[in-house]
Coordinates of C-alpha atoms and ligand atoms in Angstrom, one line a residue:
M1 CA 154.1 76.1 126.1
W2 CA 155.6 72.7 126.8
A3 CA 156.4 71.6 123.3
S4 CA 160.2 71.6 124.1
A5 CA 160.0 70.2 127.5
M6 CA 160.7 66.6 126.5
S7 CA 163.4 67.4 124.0
S8 CA 167.0 67.4 124.9
A9 CA 166.8 71.3 124.8
A10 CA 164.4 71.2 127.7
P11 CA 165.2 74.0 130.1
P12 CA 166.7 73.0 133.5
V13 CA 164.2 72.7 136.3
P14 CA 164.7 72.5 140.1
T15 CA 164.8 69.1 141.8
K16 CA 162.2 68.7 144.5
T17 CA 161.1 66.1 146.9
I18 CA 157.8 64.4 145.8
P19 CA 155.1 66.0 147.9
G20 CA 152.3 64.1 149.6
S21 CA 152.2 61.2 152.0
Y22 CA 150.4 57.9 152.4
G23 CA 149.1 58.7 155.9
L24 CA 148.8 56.3 158.8
P25 CA 148.8 52.6 158.0
V26 CA 145.3 51.3 157.2
L27 CA 143.6 54.7 158.1
G28 CA 145.5 56.7 155.4
P29 CA 144.6 54.4 152.6
L30 CA 141.0 54.0 153.9
K31 CA 140.5 57.8 154.0
D32 CA 141.9 58.1 150.4
R33 CA 139.7 55.3 149.2
L34 CA 136.6 57.0 150.7
D35 CA 137.6 60.3 149.0
Y36 CA 138.2 58.5 145.7
F37 CA 134.9 56.6 145.5
W38 CA 132.6 58.6 147.8
F39 CA 133.4 62.1 149.0
Q40 CA 135.2 63.5 146.0
G41 CA 135.1 61.1 143.0
P42 CA 138.2 60.3 140.9
E43 CA 138.5 63.7 139.1
T44 CA 138.2 65.9 142.2
Y45 CA 140.4 63.4 144.1
F46 CA 143.3 64.2 141.8
R47 CA 142.5 67.8 141.0
S48 CA 142.2 68.7 144.7
R49 CA 145.6 67.1 145.5
V50 CA 147.3 68.9 142.6
A51 CA 146.0 72.1 144.0
S52 CA 146.9 71.4 147.6
H53 CA 150.5 70.1 146.7
K54 CA 150.9 72.8 144.0
S55 CA 152.4 69.9 142.0
T56 CA 151.3 67.5 139.2
V57 CA 153.5 64.8 140.8
F58 CA 152.7 63.7 144.3
R59 CA 152.3 60.6 146.6
T60 CA 148.9 59.2 147.2
N61 CA 147.0 56.0 147.7
M62 CA 144.9 54.3 145.1
P63 CA 142.1 51.8 145.6
P64 CA 141.6 49.0 146.4
T65 CA 142.7 49.8 149.9
F66 CA 141.3 47.6 152.5
P67 CA 142.9 45.0 154.8
F68 CA 141.0 42.2 153.0
F69 CA 143.1 42.9 149.9
V70 CA 146.1 41.2 151.4
G71 CA 149.3 41.9 149.6
V72 CA 148.0 44.8 147.5
D73 CA 150.0 48.0 148.1
P74 CA 148.0 51.1 147.5
R75 CA 150.9 53.6 147.5
V76 CA 151.6 55.3 144.2
V77 CA 153.3 58.4 142.7
A78 CA 150.7 60.2 140.7
V79 CA 151.9 61.7 137.4
L80 CA 149.3 64.2 136.1
D81 CA 150.9 66.3 133.3
C82 CA 151.9 65.4 129.8
S83 CA 155.6 65.5 130.7
S84 CA 155.6 63.3 133.7
F85 CA 152.9 61.0 132.3
S86 CA 155.0 60.3 129.2
V87 CA 157.4 58.3 131.3
L88 CA 154.8 55.5 131.3
F89 CA 155.6 54.9 127.6
D90 CA 159.3 54.5 128.2
R91 CA 160.0 50.8 128.6
S92 CA 163.5 51.4 129.7
L93 CA 162.2 53.2 132.8
V94 CA 159.0 51.4 133.7
D95 CA 157.9 47.8 133.9
K96 CA 154.3 47.0 132.9
R97 CA 154.2 43.6 134.4
N98 CA 150.8 42.9 136.2
V99 CA 149.9 46.6 136.6
L100 CA 147.1 47.0 134.2
V101 CA 144.8 48.3 136.9
G102 CA 147.4 49.1 139.6
D103 CA 149.1 46.9 142.2
Y104 CA 145.8 44.9 142.4
M105 CA 145.5 42.3 139.7
P106 CA 142.3 40.2 139.2
S107 CA 142.8 36.5 139.7
I108 CA 144.1 34.8 136.5
S109 CA 141.3 32.3 137.0
F110 CA 139.1 34.9 135.3
T111 CA 141.2 34.2 132.2
G112 CA 141.4 30.5 132.3
D113 CA 144.7 30.6 134.3
T114 CA 146.5 32.4 131.5
R115 CA 148.4 35.6 132.3
V116 CA 147.1 37.3 129.2
V117 CA 149.0 39.9 127.1
V118 CA 148.0 43.1 128.8
Y119 CA 149.6 41.9 132.0
L120 CA 152.9 41.0 130.3
D121 CA 155.9 43.4 130.1
P122 CA 157.7 43.5 126.7
S123 CA 160.7 42.1 128.5
E124 CA 158.8 38.8 128.8
P125 CA 159.2 36.6 125.7
D126 CA 155.5 35.7 125.6
H127 CA 154.6 39.4 125.2
A128 CA 156.1 39.7 121.7
R129 CA 154.5 36.4 120.6
V130 CA 151.0 37.3 121.7
K131 CA 151.1 40.9 120.7
S132 CA 152.3 39.9 117.2
F133 CA 149.4 37.5 117.0
C134 CA 147.0 40.4 118.0
L135 CA 148.5 42.6 115.3
D136 CA 148.2 39.8 112.8
I137 CA 144.5 39.3 113.6
L138 CA 143.8 43.0 113.0
K139 CA 145.8 43.0 109.7
R140 CA 144.0 40.1 108.4
S141 CA 140.6 41.4 109.3
A142 CA 141.2 44.8 107.8
A143 CA 139.6 43.8 104.4
T144 CA 136.3 42.9 106.0
W145 CA 136.4 45.3 109.0
A146 CA 134.3 48.1 107.4
S147 CA 131.7 45.9 105.7
S148 CA 131.2 43.9 108.9
F149 CA 130.8 47.2 110.8
H150 CA 128.3 48.5 108.2
S151 CA 125.9 45.5 108.5
N152 CA 125.9 45.7 112.3
F153 CA 125.5 49.5 112.2
D154 CA 122.4 49.0 110.1
I155 CA 120.9 46.6 112.6
M156 CA 121.8 49.0 115.5
F157 CA 120.2 52.0 113.9
D158 CA 117.1 50.1 112.6
T159 CA 116.5 49.1 116.3
L160 CA 117.0 52.7 117.5
E161 CA 114.6 53.9 114.9
R162 CA 111.9 51.4 115.9
E163 CA 112.3 52.3 119.6
I164 CA 112.0 56.0 118.9
A165 CA 108.9 55.4 116.8
K166 CA 107.4 53.5 119.6
G167 CA 108.3 55.6 122.6
G168 CA 109.8 58.9 121.4
S169 CA 113.3 58.0 122.5
A170 CA 115.7 55.0 122.7
S171 CA 118.3 54.0 125.2
G172 CA 121.4 53.5 123.1
L173 CA 123.5 51.2 125.3
V174 CA 122.1 47.7 124.5
P175 CA 121.9 48.3 120.7
V176 CA 125.5 49.7 120.7
Q177 CA 126.9 46.9 122.8
Q178 CA 125.1 44.3 120.7
C179 CA 126.5 45.9 117.5
I180 CA 130.0 46.1 118.9
F181 CA 129.9 42.5 120.2
N182 CA 128.7 41.1 116.9
F183 CA 131.0 43.1 114.8
L184 CA 134.1 42.4 116.9
C185 CA 133.3 38.7 117.2
R186 CA 133.4 38.4 113.4
S187 CA 136.5 40.6 113.0
I188 CA 138.6 39.1 115.9
V189 CA 137.3 35.6 116.3
G190 CA 136.2 35.2 112.7
A191 CA 132.9 33.7 113.9
D192 CA 129.3 34.6 113.6
P193 CA 128.0 35.0 117.1
S194 CA 124.5 33.6 116.0
A195 CA 126.2 30.3 115.4
S196 CA 125.4 29.8 119.1
P197 CA 121.9 31.1 120.0
E198 CA 123.0 31.8 123.6
I199 CA 126.1 33.7 122.6
G200 CA 124.2 35.5 119.8
S201 CA 121.6 36.9 122.1
N202 CA 123.6 37.2 125.4
G203 CA 127.2 37.3 124.5
F204 CA 127.5 41.0 125.2
A205 CA 125.9 40.7 128.6
M206 CA 128.1 37.7 129.5
L207 CA 131.1 39.9 128.8
D208 CA 129.7 42.8 130.8
T209 CA 129.3 40.5 133.9
W210 CA 132.8 39.0 133.4
L211 CA 134.3 42.5 133.2
A212 CA 132.4 43.9 136.1
L213 CA 133.5 41.2 138.5
Q214 CA 137.2 41.7 137.6
L215 CA 137.1 45.5 137.8
M216 CA 134.6 46.0 140.7
P217 CA 137.3 46.8 143.4
V218 CA 138.8 49.6 141.4
T219 CA 135.6 51.0 139.7
A220 CA 133.4 53.9 140.9
V221 CA 129.8 53.0 140.1
P222 CA 127.7 56.1 139.5
N223 CA 124.3 56.1 141.1
F224 CA 125.1 53.1 143.4
P225 CA 124.3 54.4 146.9
Q226 CA 127.0 54.9 149.5
P227 CA 128.1 53.4 151.9
L228 CA 126.7 50.3 150.3
Q229 CA 129.0 50.7 147.3
E230 CA 132.0 50.6 149.7
I231 CA 130.7 47.7 151.7
L232 CA 129.4 45.6 148.8
L233 CA 131.5 46.5 145.8
H234 CA 134.9 47.8 147.0
S235 CA 135.8 45.7 150.0
I236 CA 136.6 42.2 148.6
P237 CA 138.0 40.9 145.4
Y238 CA 135.2 38.9 143.7
P239 CA 136.1 35.3 143.1
S240 CA 135.9 34.0 139.5
F241 CA 133.7 31.0 140.3
F242 CA 130.6 33.3 140.0
I243 CA 131.4 33.5 136.3
S244 CA 133.3 30.4 135.5
G245 CA 130.3 28.6 133.8
V246 CA 129.8 31.7 131.6
Y247 CA 133.5 31.9 130.8
R248 CA 133.5 28.2 129.9
K249 CA 130.7 28.8 127.3
L250 CA 132.6 31.7 125.7
Y251 CA 135.7 29.6 125.7
E252 CA 133.9 26.7 124.0
F253 CA 132.4 29.1 121.4
V254 CA 135.9 30.4 120.4
E255 CA 137.2 26.9 120.4
K256 CA 134.5 25.6 118.1
H257 CA 133.8 28.6 115.8
G258 CA 137.1 30.4 115.9
E259 CA 139.1 27.3 114.9
E260 CA 141.0 29.1 112.1
V261 CA 142.3 32.0 114.3
V262 CA 143.2 29.5 117.1
L263 CA 145.1 27.3 114.7
R264 CA 147.0 30.3 113.3
A265 CA 148.0 31.2 116.9
E266 CA 149.4 27.7 117.4
T267 CA 151.1 27.1 114.1
E268 CA 152.4 30.6 113.2
F269 CA 153.0 32.1 116.6
G270 CA 153.8 29.1 118.8
I271 CA 151.1 29.9 121.3
D272 CA 149.4 26.8 122.9
K273 CA 145.7 26.3 122.3
K274 CA 144.5 27.2 125.8
D275 CA 146.6 30.4 126.0
A276 CA 145.5 31.3 122.5
I277 CA 141.8 31.1 123.3
N278 CA 142.2 32.9 126.7
N279 CA 144.1 35.7 125.0
I280 CA 141.5 35.9 122.1
L281 CA 138.7 36.1 124.7
F282 CA 140.6 38.8 126.7
V283 CA 141.3 40.9 123.7
L284 CA 137.8 40.5 122.5
G285 CA 136.0 41.0 125.8
F286 CA 138.3 43.3 127.8
N287 CA 140.3 45.4 125.3
A288 CA 138.0 45.6 122.4
F289 CA 134.4 45.2 123.7
G290 CA 135.2 47.0 127.0
G291 CA 137.0 49.8 125.2
F292 CA 134.4 50.4 122.6
S293 CA 131.5 50.1 125.1
I294 CA 132.9 53.1 126.9
F295 CA 134.2 55.1 123.9
L296 CA 131.3 54.9 121.3
P297 CA 128.6 55.9 123.7
A298 CA 130.8 58.9 124.7
L299 CA 131.3 59.8 121.1
L300 CA 127.7 59.5 120.2
T301 CA 126.5 61.6 123.2
T302 CA 129.2 64.2 122.7
V303 CA 128.1 64.7 119.0
G304 CA 124.3 64.1 119.7
T305 CA 124.2 66.8 122.5
D306 CA 126.4 69.4 120.8
K307 CA 124.9 72.9 120.6
T308 CA 127.6 74.6 118.5
G309 CA 126.5 73.5 115.0
L310 CA 129.0 70.6 114.9
R311 CA 126.4 68.2 113.5
E312 CA 125.7 70.4 110.5
R313 CA 129.3 70.7 109.7
L314 CA 129.9 66.9 110.0
R315 CA 127.0 66.2 107.8
E316 CA 128.3 68.7 105.2
E317 CA 131.7 67.1 105.2
V318 CA 130.6 63.5 105.1
R319 CA 128.2 64.1 102.1
R320 CA 130.8 66.3 100.3
V321 CA 133.4 63.6 100.5
M322 CA 131.0 60.8 99.5
Q323 CA 129.8 62.8 96.5
G324 CA 133.3 63.0 95.4
R325 CA 133.6 59.3 95.4
P326 CA 130.9 58.2 93.1
G327 CA 130.0 54.5 93.1
E328 CA 130.9 54.1 96.8
A329 CA 127.7 53.3 98.6
R330 CA 129.1 53.3 102.1
P331 CA 132.1 55.1 103.5
G332 CA 135.2 52.8 103.9
F333 CA 138.6 53.4 105.5
E334 CA 139.8 55.5 102.5
A335 CA 136.8 57.7 102.4
V336 CA 136.9 58.5 106.1
R337 CA 140.6 59.5 105.7
E338 CA 139.4 62.4 103.7
M339 CA 137.0 63.6 106.4
E340 CA 139.1 65.9 108.5
L341 CA 136.5 67.2 110.8
V342 CA 135.0 63.7 111.5
R343 CA 138.5 62.6 112.5
A344 CA 139.2 65.7 114.6
T345 CA 135.9 65.1 116.4
V346 CA 137.0 61.5 117.2
Y347 CA 140.4 62.7 118.5
E348 CA 138.9 65.5 120.6
T349 CA 136.4 63.0 122.2
L350 CA 139.3 60.7 123.0
R351 CA 141.2 63.6 124.5
L352 CA 138.3 64.7 126.8
N353 CA 137.1 61.2 127.5
P354 CA 140.0 58.8 127.4
P355 CA 138.2 55.4 127.7
V356 CA 140.9 53.8 129.9
P357 CA 141.4 56.6 132.4
L358 CA 144.2 55.1 134.6
Q359 CA 147.6 53.9 133.5
Y360 CA 150.3 52.4 135.7
G361 CA 154.0 51.5 135.5
R362 CA 156.7 50.4 138.0
A363 CA 160.1 52.0 138.2
R364 CA 162.7 49.6 137.0
D365 CA 165.4 51.5 138.8
D366 CA 165.9 54.8 140.6
F367 CA 165.5 57.6 138.0
T368 CA 164.7 61.3 137.7
L369 CA 161.1 62.1 136.7
R370 CA 160.3 65.5 135.1
S371 CA 157.1 67.4 135.3
H372 CA 156.8 70.7 133.4
D373 CA 158.4 72.7 136.2
A374 CA 160.3 70.3 138.5
A375 CA 162.4 67.1 138.7
F376 CA 161.8 64.4 141.2
Q377 CA 163.7 61.3 142.4
V378 CA 161.7 58.1 141.9
R379 CA 163.0 55.0 143.6
K380 CA 163.2 51.5 142.1
G381 CA 159.9 49.6 142.6
E382 CA 157.7 52.6 143.1
L383 CA 154.4 52.5 141.2
L384 CA 153.6 55.5 139.0
C385 CA 149.9 56.2 138.3
G386 CA 148.6 58.5 135.6
Y387 CA 145.0 59.8 135.5
Q388 CA 144.5 60.6 131.8
P389 CA 141.4 62.8 132.0
L390 CA 143.6 65.3 133.8
V391 CA 146.7 64.8 131.8
M392 CA 144.7 65.4 128.6
R393 CA 143.7 68.8 130.0
D394 CA 147.2 69.9 130.7
P395 CA 147.1 73.7 130.2
E396 CA 150.8 73.8 129.4
V397 CA 150.0 71.7 126.2
F398 CA 146.4 72.3 125.3
E399 CA 144.9 75.8 124.8
D400 CA 141.6 76.2 126.5
P401 CA 141.9 72.6 127.7
E402 CA 138.5 72.2 129.2
T403 CA 136.7 73.2 126.0
F404 CA 135.6 70.6 123.4
S405 CA 137.2 72.0 120.3
P406 CA 137.8 69.5 117.4
E407 CA 139.5 72.3 115.5
R408 CA 142.6 71.9 117.7
F409 CA 143.3 68.7 115.7
K410 CA 142.8 70.1 112.3
G411 CA 145.4 71.3 109.8
A412 CA 149.2 71.1 110.1
A413 CA 149.2 72.5 113.7
G414 CA 146.5 70.0 114.7
K415 CA 148.6 67.2 113.3
E416 CA 151.5 68.3 115.5
M417 CA 149.2 68.1 118.6
L418 CA 148.6 64.4 118.0
K419 CA 151.8 63.6 119.8
Y420 CA 150.1 64.6 123.0
L421 CA 147.0 62.5 122.5
F422 CA 147.6 59.5 124.8
W423 CA 144.4 57.4 125.0
S424 CA 146.1 54.3 123.5
N425 CA 148.9 54.1 126.0
G426 CA 151.2 55.9 123.7
P427 CA 151.2 59.0 121.5
Q428 CA 148.7 59.1 118.6
T429 CA 151.8 59.5 116.3
G430 CA 153.3 56.3 117.6
A431 CA 152.8 52.7 116.3
P432 CA 151.9 49.6 118.3
T433 CA 154.6 47.0 118.0
A434 CA 155.6 43.7 119.7
E435 CA 158.2 45.7 121.6
N436 CA 155.9 48.3 123.2
K437 CA 152.6 48.4 125.2
Q438 CA 150.6 50.6 122.9
C439 CA 147.1 49.5 122.1
A440 CA 147.3 47.0 119.2
A441 CA 144.2 48.5 117.7
K442 CA 145.2 52.2 118.0
D443 CA 144.4 53.0 114.4
Y444 CA 141.4 50.6 114.1
V445 CA 139.7 52.3 117.0
V446 CA 139.9 55.7 115.4
E447 CA 138.9 54.4 112.0
T448 CA 135.9 52.6 113.4
A449 CA 134.8 55.7 115.3
C450 CA 135.1 57.7 112.0
L451 CA 133.0 55.1 110.2
L452 CA 130.3 55.4 112.8
L453 CA 130.0 59.2 112.5
A454 CA 130.3 59.0 108.7
N455 CA 127.5 56.4 108.5
I456 CA 125.2 58.4 110.8
F457 CA 125.6 61.7 108.8
L458 CA 125.1 59.9 105.5
R459 CA 121.9 58.2 106.7
Y460 CA 120.4 60.9 108.8
D461 CA 119.8 64.7 108.4
E462 CA 119.6 64.9 112.2
F463 CA 120.8 62.9 115.1
V464 CA 120.1 64.1 118.6
C465 CA 120.8 62.7 122.1
A466 CA 119.3 63.7 125.4
D467 CA 121.6 65.7 127.7
D468 CA 121.6 63.1 130.5
G469 CA 122.6 59.5 129.9
F470 CA 122.9 57.9 126.5
T471 CA 119.4 58.3 125.0
V472 CA 118.8 59.0 121.3
T473 CA 115.8 61.3 121.0
K474 CA 115.8 62.1 117.3
L475 CA 116.8 60.4 114.1
Q476 CA 115.7 62.2 111.0
K477 CA 116.3 60.2 107.8
A478 CA 118.2 62.0 105.0
A479 CA 115.6 63.9 102.9
A480 CA 117.8 64.3 99.8
A481 CA 119.1 61.4 97.8
V482 CA 122.3 60.5 99.5
P483 CA 124.4 57.6 98.1
V484 CA 123.4 54.8 100.5
E485 CA 122.9 51.3 99.0
Ligands
LIG501 C1 138.0 51.9 122.2 C2 138.6 50.8 122.1 C3 139.9 50.5 122.8 C4 140.5 51.2 123.8 C5 140.1 52.5 124.5 C6 141.8 50.6 124.0 C7 142.8 51.0 124.9 C8 143.9 50.3 125.3 C9 144.9 50.7 126.2 C10 144.8 52.0 127.1 C11 145.8 49.8 126.3 C12 147.0 49.8 127.2 C13 146.7 49.2 128.6 C14 147.9 49.4 129.5 O1 148.9 48.7 129.4 O2 147.8 50.3 130.4 C15 145.5 48.8 125.3 C16 146.2 47.7 125.1 C17 145.9 46.7 124.2 N1 144.8 46.7 123.3 FE1 143.5 48.2 123.1 N2 141.9 49.5 123.2 C18 140.8 49.4 122.5 C19 140.4 48.5 121.5 C20 141.2 47.4 121.2 C21 140.9 46.4 120.2 C22 139.7 46.5 119.2 C23 141.9 45.5 120.2 C24 141.9 44.4 119.3 C25 142.8 43.7 118.9 C26 142.8 45.9 121.2 C27 144.0 45.2 121.6 C28 144.8 45.6 122.6 C29 146.0 44.8 123.0 C30 146.4 43.4 122.4 C31 146.6 45.5 124.0 C32 147.8 45.0 124.8 C33 149.0 45.7 124.3 C34 150.3 45.2 124.9 O3 150.2 44.5 125.9 O4 151.4 45.4 124.4 N3 142.4 47.1 121.8 N4 144.3 49.1 124.7

């Protein structure tokens, strides 16, 4: 096993040339793009190259790769095992400036002409200012985070129950997105979305469109026919004017109803008003809403389609813990800290479905990169690209890596494994700070997901999802008296 590979006692490995090539100009990148989006799909794209190069480190092209993307360089060095991927967390070796989604960066006109925090490297002074502000928002909202989640959870599941009663099943995506949007708007902006009828009913869809336009050139869209997907979605960067009216409405909403948070950014963190609002909107819409919109459906489907008895065990744990906390109607942060299986299920879902699959970093200088079994010379300026779904199935680190097994994160040995869980752009044992690039909400994401599972198994005896897509097919209310309000 690899446990010692990153320590100073790591055994010596041979130095090799990075395998792979970028192919002929234009044609090589185009072929790779068609493989990535069309003929292979992202996972097979990386897996097949690991197999053909017999290496988890190799050269390849990443989309967008088309002459219309003037100035975008598709060439990357892929890093696909836990050892080489970890270099992306080392700020002395990699620069994270403007590389959130690769060498391509959506126009800053999508974010009101502000280069928002995710695009800043910690060496830039604005990074610490804005990241500290984000950490402060989270700290201040901690007291109301769980109760705000509970009220929106109830609305979401009341809706799902009504839909199932009407039609036998309920598509989960819209109720989940509405729940996430309302809850995050209160927690991050400090505003009730229904203060504006338009934002209250359409805010989540506005963010979906804003996100889609920015990410289209680098996103594989399942079920969108080819070659139309390549021609229409992956060939040009979409201009922001399609969405500028919508963005303006969101901006004005934060300006008017999030006054207190905006004022704090100005007075306590020295961020000017426009940059504060654009950063709040980005964190709300891109990081928080975007991240949860991918992760929570994945968690619900994983649990709701399980065939190993996981749901019975989760229900037993949730109710046992809550019975031991008399007087607590709903599970809060403290209660879910006692739910080991719930937490392990959340970790295991994050391992197998990292919501942000790709991470990038640019070499600050020439340096030696280590995979498990070899060392490679990386040159200054080269872009490293990690594909987490593969890294999180590294057989040198995770036993039986393809199998969903929450038990791997239980007990003392399970706790040890958390240093290899990388979904937040850093190890789960790390802490987000103003000096690093780890997700500001690393702990809040896990706690929120635990709250979701705990609430489900307190309220329902059974919760089942269909095997395809995110559809809830059964919600059976708890028969016995369970301590819910
Ligand atoms: C499931 C939900 C979430 C996921 C999967 C997620 C994931 C991530 C990832 C992977 C990064 C690093 C991006 C990169 O540089 O490559 C990141 C950064 C960040 N996230 Fe999250 N995030 C989530 C929720 C949130 C929430 C709720 C907040 C609210 C404050 C937040 C705030 C941030 C901020 C401010 C950064 C930038 C960190 C920096 O530049 O130093 N995230 N997130």
